Amino acid sequence: MNQNAWGEPCPNCDGHASVAVTLGGRDRTGHLRTITAHCPACHGTGTRRSIRRPRRTVTA
C-alpha cells in the first residue's frame, strides 16, 4: 500500500488490496497462469474513507 495514501487501511484486507492468485499449472510456454483479485470492500484501493458521523444537537 502506498504510504501517502489517503484514508485508513481497509480493515478487510489490511491495505493489501490486490493479490495474484495462481490457477494451477502452466501454459504451453511455461508461464504460470494467474489472475488478479481485488478486495471487494475497498475495490482494490487498500484504504477506506473515514466516516464522520454528524453531531447530534439537543434542543430543549
Tab-separated table of C-alpha atoms in Angstrom:
chain	number	residue	atom	x	y	z
A	1	MET	CA	0.000	0.000	0.000
A	2	ASN	CA	1.149	3.494	-0.739
A	3	GLN	CA	2.381	5.167	2.442
A	4	ASN	CA	0.973	8.513	1.287
A	5	ALA	CA	-2.467	7.106	0.533
A	6	TRP	CA	-5.487	8.995	1.735
A	7	GLY	CA	-7.508	7.386	4.487
A	8	GLU	CA	-7.053	4.476	6.848
A	9	PRO	CA	-6.084	0.941	5.794
A	10	CYS	CA	-9.026	-1.218	4.808
A	11	PRO	CA	-9.970	-3.485	7.755
A	12	ASN	CA	-10.830	-6.368	5.427
A	13	CYS	CA	-7.547	-6.592	3.509
A	14	ASP	CA	-5.190	-4.630	5.833
A	15	GLY	CA	-4.059	-2.496	2.907
A	16	HIS	CA	-3.119	-5.410	0.622
A	17	ALA	CA	-5.969	-4.796	-1.792
A	18	SER	CA	-4.819	-6.761	-4.838
A	19	VAL	CA	-3.323	-10.222	-4.977
A	20	ALA	CA	-2.228	-12.595	-7.726
A	21	VAL	CA	-3.896	-15.983	-7.442
A	22	THR	CA	-2.423	-18.944	-9.271
A	23	LEU	CA	-4.807	-21.099	-11.272
A	24	GLY	CA	-2.522	-24.117	-11.044
A	25	GLY	CA	-0.342	-25.450	-13.803
A	26	ARG	CA	1.449	-23.631	-16.570
A	27	ASP	CA	0.584	-22.710	-20.124
A	28	ARG	CA	2.308	-24.043	-23.251
A	29	THR	CA	5.142	-21.510	-22.993
A	30	GLY	CA	5.846	-22.342	-19.345
A	31	HIS	CA	4.316	-19.243	-17.765
A	32	LEU	CA	2.411	-19.632	-14.514
A	33	ARG	CA	-1.275	-18.857	-15.013
A	34	THR	CA	-2.501	-16.222	-12.544
A	35	ILE	CA	-5.447	-13.889	-12.108
A	36	THR	CA	-5.653	-10.662	-10.133
A	37	ALA	CA	-8.196	-10.489	-7.322
A	38	HIS	CA	-9.223	-7.225	-5.677
A	39	CYS	CA	-10.674	-6.684	-2.228
A	40	PRO	CA	-14.462	-6.360	-2.592
A	41	ALA	CA	-14.748	-3.950	0.338
A	42	CYS	CA	-12.313	-1.263	-0.875
A	43	HIS	CA	-12.376	-2.121	-4.608
A	44	GLY	CA	-8.616	-2.523	-4.798
A	45	THR	CA	-7.595	0.788	-3.249
A	46	GLY	CA	-6.389	-0.561	0.101
A	47	THR	CA	-7.912	2.331	2.030
A	48	ARG	CA	-11.264	3.289	3.410
A	49	ARG	CA	-12.741	6.676	3.944
A	50	SER	CA	-13.167	7.951	7.449
A	51	ILE	CA	-16.832	8.095	8.244
A	52	ARG	CA	-17.702	11.198	10.165
A	53	ARG	CA	-20.974	10.999	11.963
A	54	PRO	CA	-22.923	14.216	12.303
A	55	ARG	CA	-23.061	15.656	15.772
A	56	ARG	CA	-26.388	15.353	17.452
A	57	THR	CA	-27.613	18.575	18.923
A	58	VAL	CA	-30.048	18.533	21.791
A	59	THR	CA	-32.761	21.126	21.608
A	60	ALA	CA	-34.877	21.834	24.626
